[in-house]
Coordinates of C-alpha atoms and ligand atoms in Angstrom, one line a residue:
M1 CA -203.0 66.0 14.0
S2 CA -199.3 65.7 14.9
I3 CA -196.7 64.0 12.8
K4 CA -194.7 60.9 13.8
L5 CA -191.4 61.2 12.0
G6 CA -189.8 64.6 11.3
C7 CA -187.0 64.5 8.7
I8 CA -184.3 67.0 7.8
A9 CA -182.7 66.3 4.4
D10 CA -179.5 67.9 3.3
D11 CA -180.5 68.2 -0.4
F12 CA -183.6 68.3 -2.6
T13 CA -183.6 65.1 -4.5
G14 CA -182.4 63.2 -1.4
A15 CA -185.5 64.4 0.4
T16 CA -187.7 63.0 -2.3
D17 CA -185.8 59.7 -2.2
L18 CA -186.4 59.5 1.6
A19 CA -190.1 60.5 1.3
N20 CA -190.6 57.8 -1.4
N21 CA -189.1 55.1 0.9
L22 CA -191.3 56.2 3.8
V23 CA -194.4 56.1 1.6
R24 CA -193.5 52.6 0.3
A25 CA -193.0 51.4 3.9
G26 CA -196.4 52.6 5.0
M27 CA -196.3 56.3 6.0
R28 CA -198.1 59.2 4.4
A29 CA -195.3 61.7 3.6
V30 CA -195.0 65.3 2.7
Q31 CA -191.9 67.1 1.5
T32 CA -191.4 70.8 2.1
M33 CA -189.0 73.0 0.2
G34 CA -187.0 74.6 3.0
V35 CA -188.5 75.3 6.4
P36 CA -192.2 76.2 6.0
Q37 CA -193.5 79.5 7.2
G38 CA -196.8 78.1 8.3
P39 CA -198.2 74.8 9.4
L40 CA -198.5 71.6 7.4
Q41 CA -201.0 71.8 4.5
A42 CA -201.9 68.1 4.4
R43 CA -202.2 65.2 6.8
A44 CA -199.1 63.2 7.1
D45 CA -197.2 60.6 9.2
A46 CA -193.9 62.0 8.1
V47 CA -192.6 65.3 6.9
V48 CA -189.3 65.7 5.1
V49 CA -187.9 69.3 5.1
A50 CA -185.6 69.6 2.1
L51 CA -182.6 71.9 2.8
K52 CA -179.5 72.6 0.6
T53 CA -176.9 72.2 3.3
R54 CA -174.7 69.4 2.0
T55 CA -171.9 71.7 1.0
A56 CA -172.9 74.8 2.9
P57 CA -170.5 76.2 5.5
P58 CA -170.9 74.1 8.7
A59 CA -172.3 77.0 10.8
E60 CA -175.0 77.7 8.2
A61 CA -175.9 74.0 7.8
V62 CA -176.3 73.8 11.6
S63 CA -178.5 76.9 11.9
Q64 CA -180.8 75.8 9.0
S65 CA -181.0 72.3 10.4
L66 CA -181.9 73.6 13.9
A67 CA -184.6 75.8 12.3
A68 CA -186.0 72.7 10.6
L69 CA -185.9 70.9 13.9
A70 CA -187.8 73.7 15.7
W71 CA -190.5 73.6 13.0
L72 CA -190.8 69.8 13.0
R73 CA -191.1 69.8 16.8
G74 CA -193.8 72.4 16.5
Q75 CA -195.7 69.9 14.3
G76 CA -195.4 67.3 17.1
A77 CA -192.7 65.1 15.6
Q78 CA -191.9 62.2 17.9
Q79 CA -188.7 61.2 16.3
I80 CA -186.2 63.1 14.2
Y81 CA -184.3 61.7 11.1
F82 CA -181.3 63.5 9.7
K83 CA -180.9 62.4 6.0
Y84 CA -177.7 62.7 4.1
C85 CA -176.3 61.1 1.0
S86 CA -175.8 57.3 0.6
T87 CA -172.2 58.0 -0.3
F88 CA -171.8 59.9 3.0
D89 CA -170.9 63.0 1.0
S90 CA -169.1 65.4 3.3
T91 CA -166.0 67.5 3.6
P92 CA -163.4 66.9 6.3
Q93 CA -165.3 69.5 8.4
G94 CA -168.8 68.2 7.8
N95 CA -171.6 68.6 7.6
I96 CA -172.7 65.3 8.8
G97 CA -170.8 65.5 12.1
P98 CA -171.6 69.1 13.0
V99 CA -175.3 68.8 12.1
A100 CA -175.7 65.5 14.0
D101 CA -173.9 67.1 17.0
A102 CA -176.2 70.1 17.0
L103 CA -179.4 68.1 16.7
M104 CA -178.3 65.8 19.5
R105 CA -177.6 68.8 21.7
A106 CA -180.9 70.4 20.9
L107 CA -182.8 67.1 21.5
D108 CA -180.8 66.6 24.7
T109 CA -179.9 63.0 23.6
G110 CA -176.5 61.3 24.2
F111 CA -176.8 58.6 21.5
T112 CA -177.6 58.2 17.8
I113 CA -176.7 55.9 14.9
A114 CA -175.3 56.8 11.5
T115 CA -175.5 54.6 8.4
P116 CA -175.8 55.5 4.7
A117 CA -176.5 51.8 3.9
F118 CA -179.2 51.5 1.1
P119 CA -178.8 48.0 -0.4
D120 CA -181.5 48.6 -3.0
N121 CA -179.2 51.3 -4.4
Q122 CA -176.0 49.3 -4.1
R123 CA -174.8 51.0 -0.9
T124 CA -173.7 48.6 1.8
V125 CA -171.7 48.9 5.0
F126 CA -169.6 46.1 6.3
K127 CA -167.1 46.4 9.3
G128 CA -167.8 50.1 9.1
Y129 CA -166.6 50.3 5.5
L130 CA -168.9 51.7 2.8
F131 CA -169.2 49.9 -0.5
V132 CA -170.6 51.4 -3.7
G133 CA -171.6 48.4 -5.7
D134 CA -168.6 46.1 -5.4
M135 CA -166.1 48.8 -4.7
L136 CA -165.0 50.6 -1.6
L137 CA -166.2 54.2 -1.5
N138 CA -162.7 55.6 -2.0
E139 CA -162.2 53.4 -5.1
S140 CA -165.5 54.5 -6.6
G141 CA -166.0 57.7 -8.7
M142 CA -166.6 59.5 -5.3
R143 CA -162.9 59.9 -5.0
H144 CA -163.1 62.6 -7.7
H145 CA -166.3 64.3 -6.7
P146 CA -165.9 68.0 -7.4
L147 CA -167.3 69.2 -4.1
T148 CA -167.1 66.3 -1.6
P149 CA -164.3 63.9 -2.6
M150 CA -164.4 60.8 -0.4
A151 CA -160.9 59.3 0.0
D152 CA -161.6 57.0 3.0
A153 CA -164.3 54.3 3.1
N154 CA -164.0 53.7 6.8
L155 CA -167.0 55.6 8.1
V156 CA -166.0 55.4 11.8
R157 CA -162.8 57.3 10.9
V158 CA -164.6 59.7 8.5
L159 CA -167.2 60.7 11.1
A160 CA -164.8 60.8 14.0
A161 CA -162.9 63.5 12.1
Q162 CA -166.1 65.6 12.0
T163 CA -167.2 65.4 15.7
A164 CA -165.8 65.6 19.2
R165 CA -168.1 62.8 20.2
R166 CA -166.9 59.2 20.4
V167 CA -167.8 57.2 17.3
G168 CA -168.3 53.4 17.4
L169 CA -169.6 50.6 15.3
I170 CA -172.6 48.2 15.5
D171 CA -170.9 45.6 13.4
Y172 CA -172.3 42.8 11.3
K173 CA -171.9 40.3 14.1
A174 CA -174.7 42.0 16.0
V175 CA -176.8 43.1 13.0
A176 CA -176.9 39.5 11.7
R177 CA -178.4 38.3 14.9
G178 CA -181.3 40.7 14.7
A179 CA -183.0 43.4 16.7
A180 CA -182.3 42.1 20.2
A181 CA -178.6 41.7 19.5
I182 CA -178.5 45.2 18.0
A183 CA -180.2 46.6 21.1
E184 CA -177.6 44.8 23.3
R185 CA -174.8 46.2 21.3
I186 CA -176.2 49.7 21.6
A187 CA -176.3 49.4 25.4
E188 CA -172.7 48.1 25.4
L189 CA -171.5 51.0 23.2
K190 CA -173.3 53.5 25.4
S191 CA -171.6 52.1 28.5
E192 CA -168.3 52.6 26.7
G193 CA -169.1 56.3 26.1
V194 CA -169.8 56.0 22.4
E195 CA -172.3 58.6 21.3
I196 CA -172.7 57.9 17.6
A197 CA -172.5 54.4 16.1
I198 CA -172.0 53.5 12.4
V199 CA -174.2 50.5 11.6
D200 CA -173.3 47.7 9.2
A201 CA -176.1 46.6 6.8
V202 CA -175.8 44.6 3.6
S203 CA -179.4 43.8 2.9
N204 CA -182.9 45.2 3.4
A205 CA -183.4 42.5 6.0
D206 CA -180.6 44.1 8.0
L207 CA -182.3 47.5 7.8
L208 CA -185.6 45.9 8.8
A209 CA -183.9 44.3 11.8
L210 CA -182.4 47.6 12.8
G211 CA -185.8 49.3 12.8
P212 CA -187.1 48.0 16.2
A213 CA -183.8 48.9 17.9
L214 CA -184.3 52.5 16.9
R215 CA -187.8 52.7 18.5
G216 CA -188.0 55.8 20.7
M217 CA -184.5 57.0 19.8
P218 CA -184.9 60.8 19.6
L219 CA -182.6 61.1 16.6
V220 CA -181.7 58.7 13.8
T221 CA -179.2 59.7 11.1
G222 CA -178.7 57.9 7.8
G223 CA -179.2 57.7 4.1
S224 CA -182.7 57.0 2.9
G225 CA -182.4 53.2 3.5
V226 CA -182.8 53.2 7.3
A227 CA -186.3 54.6 6.7
I228 CA -187.7 51.3 5.5
G229 CA -187.5 49.9 9.1
L230 CA -189.1 52.8 10.9
P231 CA -192.8 52.9 10.1
A232 CA -193.4 49.4 11.7
N233 CA -192.4 51.0 15.0
W234 CA -195.8 52.9 14.8
G235 CA -197.6 49.8 13.7
L236 CA -197.6 51.0 10.1
A237 CA -197.2 48.5 7.2
P238 CA -196.9 49.0 3.4
S239 CA -200.3 49.7 2.0
A240 CA -201.7 50.9 -1.3
R241 CA -203.7 53.5 0.7
T242 CA -200.8 55.6 1.8
R243 CA -199.5 55.7 -1.8
S244 CA -202.8 56.6 -3.3
L245 CA -202.7 60.2 -4.4
P246 CA -205.1 60.5 -7.3
L247 CA -203.7 62.5 -10.3
R248 CA -205.2 65.9 -10.5
P249 CA -207.5 66.0 -13.6
G250 CA -206.3 68.4 -16.3
L251 CA -203.9 68.8 -19.2
Q252 CA -200.6 66.9 -19.3
A253 CA -197.1 68.0 -20.2
V254 CA -193.4 67.2 -19.9
V255 CA -190.5 69.7 -19.6
A256 CA -187.0 68.3 -19.8
G257 CA -183.8 70.2 -19.0
S258 CA -181.7 67.1 -18.4
C259 CA -179.2 65.9 -21.0
S260 CA -178.5 62.6 -19.3
Q261 CA -178.5 59.4 -21.3
A262 CA -181.7 58.2 -19.7
T263 CA -183.5 61.5 -20.5
Q264 CA -182.2 61.5 -24.1
A265 CA -183.7 58.0 -24.5
Q266 CA -187.0 59.1 -23.0
V267 CA -187.2 62.1 -25.3
A268 CA -186.5 59.9 -28.3
A269 CA -189.1 57.4 -27.2
F270 CA -191.8 60.1 -26.7
I271 CA -191.1 61.5 -30.2
G272 CA -190.9 58.0 -31.6
A273 CA -194.4 57.2 -30.2
G274 CA -195.8 60.2 -32.1
G275 CA -195.9 62.7 -29.2
P276 CA -195.8 66.4 -30.0
A277 CA -192.4 67.7 -29.0
L278 CA -190.6 71.1 -29.2
A279 CA -186.8 71.6 -28.7
I280 CA -185.5 74.8 -27.2
D281 CA -182.1 76.1 -28.0
P282 CA -179.8 78.0 -25.6
L283 CA -178.3 80.0 -28.4
Q284 CA -181.7 81.4 -29.3
L285 CA -182.2 82.3 -25.6
A286 CA -178.9 84.0 -25.5
A287 CA -179.8 86.0 -28.6
G288 CA -182.8 87.4 -26.8
V289 CA -185.6 85.4 -28.6
D290 CA -188.7 85.0 -26.4
V291 CA -188.5 81.2 -26.6
A292 CA -190.8 80.7 -23.6
A293 CA -193.6 82.7 -25.3
Q294 CA -193.1 80.8 -28.5
A295 CA -193.1 77.4 -26.8
L296 CA -196.4 78.3 -25.0
A297 CA -198.0 79.5 -28.2
W298 CA -197.0 76.2 -29.8
A299 CA -198.3 74.1 -26.9
E300 CA -201.6 75.7 -26.3
P301 CA -203.6 74.2 -29.2
L302 CA -202.0 70.8 -28.8
L303 CA -202.6 70.3 -25.1
P304 CA -206.3 69.3 -25.3
Q305 CA -205.2 66.3 -27.4
G306 CA -202.7 64.8 -24.9
P307 CA -199.3 65.3 -23.4
V308 CA -196.8 67.7 -25.0
L309 CA -193.0 67.7 -24.5
I310 CA -190.8 70.8 -24.4
Y311 CA -187.1 70.0 -24.0
S312 CA -183.6 71.4 -24.1
T313 CA -182.2 67.8 -23.9
A314 CA -179.4 67.6 -26.4
R315 CA -176.5 65.3 -27.3
P316 CA -173.1 66.0 -25.7
E317 CA -171.7 67.7 -28.9
A318 CA -174.6 70.2 -28.9
V319 CA -174.3 70.9 -25.2
Q320 CA -170.5 71.5 -25.6
A321 CA -171.1 73.8 -28.5
A322 CA -173.6 75.9 -26.5
Q323 CA -171.2 75.9 -23.5
A324 CA -168.3 76.9 -25.7
E325 CA -170.3 79.9 -26.9
L326 CA -172.0 80.9 -23.7
G327 CA -170.1 79.3 -20.9
A328 CA -171.5 76.3 -19.0
Q329 CA -173.0 78.4 -16.2
R330 CA -174.8 80.9 -18.4
A331 CA -176.1 78.2 -20.8
G332 CA -177.4 76.2 -17.8
S333 CA -179.1 79.1 -16.1
L334 CA -180.6 80.5 -19.4
V335 CA -182.2 77.1 -20.0
E336 CA -183.3 76.5 -16.4
D337 CA -184.9 80.0 -16.4
A338 CA -186.7 79.4 -19.7
I339 CA -188.0 75.9 -18.7
A340 CA -189.2 77.3 -15.4
R341 CA -191.2 80.0 -17.1
I342 CA -192.6 77.5 -19.6
A343 CA -193.7 75.2 -16.8
L344 CA -195.4 78.1 -15.0
G345 CA -197.1 79.1 -18.3
L346 CA -198.3 75.6 -18.9
V347 CA -199.8 75.3 -15.5
R348 CA -201.5 78.7 -16.0
R349 CA -202.9 77.2 -19.2
G350 CA -204.5 74.3 -17.4
V351 CA -201.7 71.7 -17.1
R352 CA -202.3 69.8 -13.9
Q353 CA -200.1 66.7 -14.5
L354 CA -196.5 67.9 -15.1
I355 CA -193.3 65.9 -15.4
V356 CA -190.0 67.7 -15.0
A357 CA -186.8 65.9 -16.0
G358 CA -183.5 67.1 -14.4
G359 CA -182.4 67.7 -10.8
E360 CA -181.4 71.4 -11.2
T361 CA -184.2 71.9 -13.6
S362 CA -186.7 70.6 -11.0
G363 CA -185.3 73.0 -8.5
A364 CA -185.9 75.9 -10.9
V365 CA -189.4 74.8 -11.8
V366 CA -190.5 74.2 -8.2
Q367 CA -189.3 77.7 -7.4
A368 CA -191.1 79.3 -10.3
L369 CA -194.3 77.5 -9.4
D370 CA -193.8 78.5 -5.8
L371 CA -194.6 75.0 -4.8
Q372 CA -193.8 74.9 -1.1
Q373 CA -195.2 71.5 0.1
M374 CA -195.7 68.3 -1.8
A375 CA -197.6 65.1 -0.8
I376 CA -195.8 62.0 -2.0
G377 CA -197.8 59.4 -3.9
E378 CA -197.3 56.3 -6.1
Q379 CA -193.8 55.6 -7.4
I380 CA -193.7 55.7 -11.3
D381 CA -190.2 54.2 -11.5
P382 CA -187.7 53.6 -8.7
G383 CA -187.0 56.9 -6.9
V384 CA -189.6 58.9 -8.9
P385 CA -193.0 59.3 -7.3
W386 CA -196.0 61.3 -8.4
C387 CA -196.4 64.2 -6.0
A388 CA -199.1 66.7 -5.4
G389 CA -199.2 70.3 -4.1
L390 CA -200.4 73.8 -4.5
A391 CA -198.5 75.8 -7.2
R392 CA -199.0 79.2 -5.6
A393 CA -197.7 81.2 -8.5
A394 CA -200.6 79.8 -10.7
G395 CA -203.1 79.3 -7.9
A396 CA -203.5 75.7 -8.9
D397 CA -203.4 72.3 -7.3
I398 CA -201.2 70.1 -9.5
S399 CA -199.6 66.6 -9.7
I400 CA -195.9 66.8 -10.4
A401 CA -193.2 64.2 -10.9
L402 CA -189.6 65.4 -10.5
K403 CA -187.3 63.0 -12.3
S404 CA -183.6 63.2 -11.6
G405 CA -181.6 62.9 -14.9
N406 CA -180.6 59.3 -14.9
F407 CA -183.8 57.8 -13.4
G408 CA -186.7 56.2 -15.2
A409 CA -187.2 53.7 -18.0
R410 CA -187.4 54.6 -21.7
D411 CA -191.1 54.9 -21.8
F412 CA -191.3 57.0 -18.6
F413 CA -192.9 60.1 -20.3
T414 CA -195.8 58.2 -21.7
R415 CA -196.3 55.5 -19.0
A416 CA -196.2 58.0 -16.1
F417 CA -199.6 59.5 -17.1
G418 CA -201.3 56.2 -16.7
A419 CA -199.5 55.4 -13.4
G420 CA -201.1 57.7 -10.9
G421 CA -203.7 55.6 -9.4
G422 CA -206.8 56.9 -11.2
Q423 CA -208.5 60.3 -11.5
A424 CA -209.4 62.6 -8.6
Ligands
LIG501 P1 -179.6 66.1 -14.6 O1 -180.5 65.6 -13.5 O2 -179.6 65.2 -15.8 O3 -178.2 66.4 -14.0 P2 -180.1 68.9 -14.4 O4 -181.3 69.6 -14.7 O5 -179.7 68.7 -13.0 O6 -180.2 67.5 -15.1 O7 -178.8 69.6 -15.1 C1 -178.8 69.8 -16.5 C2 -178.2 71.2 -16.7 O8 -177.9 71.3 -18.1 C3 -179.1 72.3 -16.4 O9 -178.4 73.4 -15.8 C4 -179.7 72.7 -17.7 O10 -180.1 74.0 -17.8 C5 -178.5 72.5 -18.6 N1 -178.8 72.3 -20.0 C6 -179.9 71.7 -20.4 N2 -180.0 71.6 -21.8 C7 -178.9 72.2 -22.2 C8 -178.3 72.5 -23.5 N3 -178.9 72.1 -24.6 N4 -177.1 73.2 -23.6 C9 -176.5 73.5 -22.5 N5 -176.9 73.3 -21.2 C10 -178.1 72.7 -21.1

């Protein structure tokens, strides 16, 4: 069966964010890690191919995006969605402009839209200016981002600097009047020679009004917010059925490599509730101790009684001390590598419900498990769904939740195991 919406995301957690929105709006969604070698493993309405192209050299971002496009078209995708960050993260050269250009050329289309608006996440666009909460983009912390500093909140200007195509604006005057007015404005812009239009949106209602105007448009570009208005174009509505992805029966565990405040609180809450927990220490790893083997030996007899937690989560003083001794890079990669090996060992010992805390940590774990495709299920907390897929390195079908550091409520690690929608 062919898919409806084919998505290309410029980073890993952004891909999950988009897939989660699509599922909540009524589509069955699968996320793949990179461009798959073979066909899709599960039935889906939408597939999100997760790339790491946000800060790659433009030529490389373009070639990877075109490879993703070719695969998605091979799966029958009827519409293509290019997903970037809701803060429009890009350098003066791109990659939003160059990738959008290349996709338009490959799809032989002369018009698309671009909007990072995601009101649920405090990202709104008005008169072409992007707001982060109550602040203009360039007044927010994004001004000092280490890789993609954003010094201009005017997205028409920002995008025009990245493409030779004419950039225009579907402004709030049209958006506020609904789908028909948006369609009229699109026709007007096209007649003026505009090829990419930034779209104002300050609420979910605006994004839902935008949806019908995008029906049949070969390429849509945006943050994850625009996605909420698309499933209705195929007659799909939010339903518990699309989200239902029963948790795989088996043992339960949490591995945490995030040191964010939210994760620290979650670790403390798990321990406070009497859960068995083991801390791992980067200095021991650096000294050559086989911490992964020790952690697995510790976990094995405890697993049949309920979830265990293995964590490197530490307070800033401890992290700084480890970094001073080892360097931030080395400390990080030692911990990521150990947690990835522990996660694989846990799955080999029968864990089938695994929570991973930390964005980089999740990347390392997914790679160690050789998990290439994940179906997206019920959201546990905003932005963090249960997912399911084949961990090839262990030959096991598992449920997995990848929690980016600052996401999730305090009791996430305990509540998540009861939030999967029943047993398989
Ligand atoms: P988050 O999503 O909170 O940013 P990440 O997993 O992306 O979490 O990043 C956390 C980084 O910190 C990882 O590279 C991880 O290996 C590293 N790290 C985790 N624990 C420690 C520690 N105790 N000391 C030093 N670095 C650590």
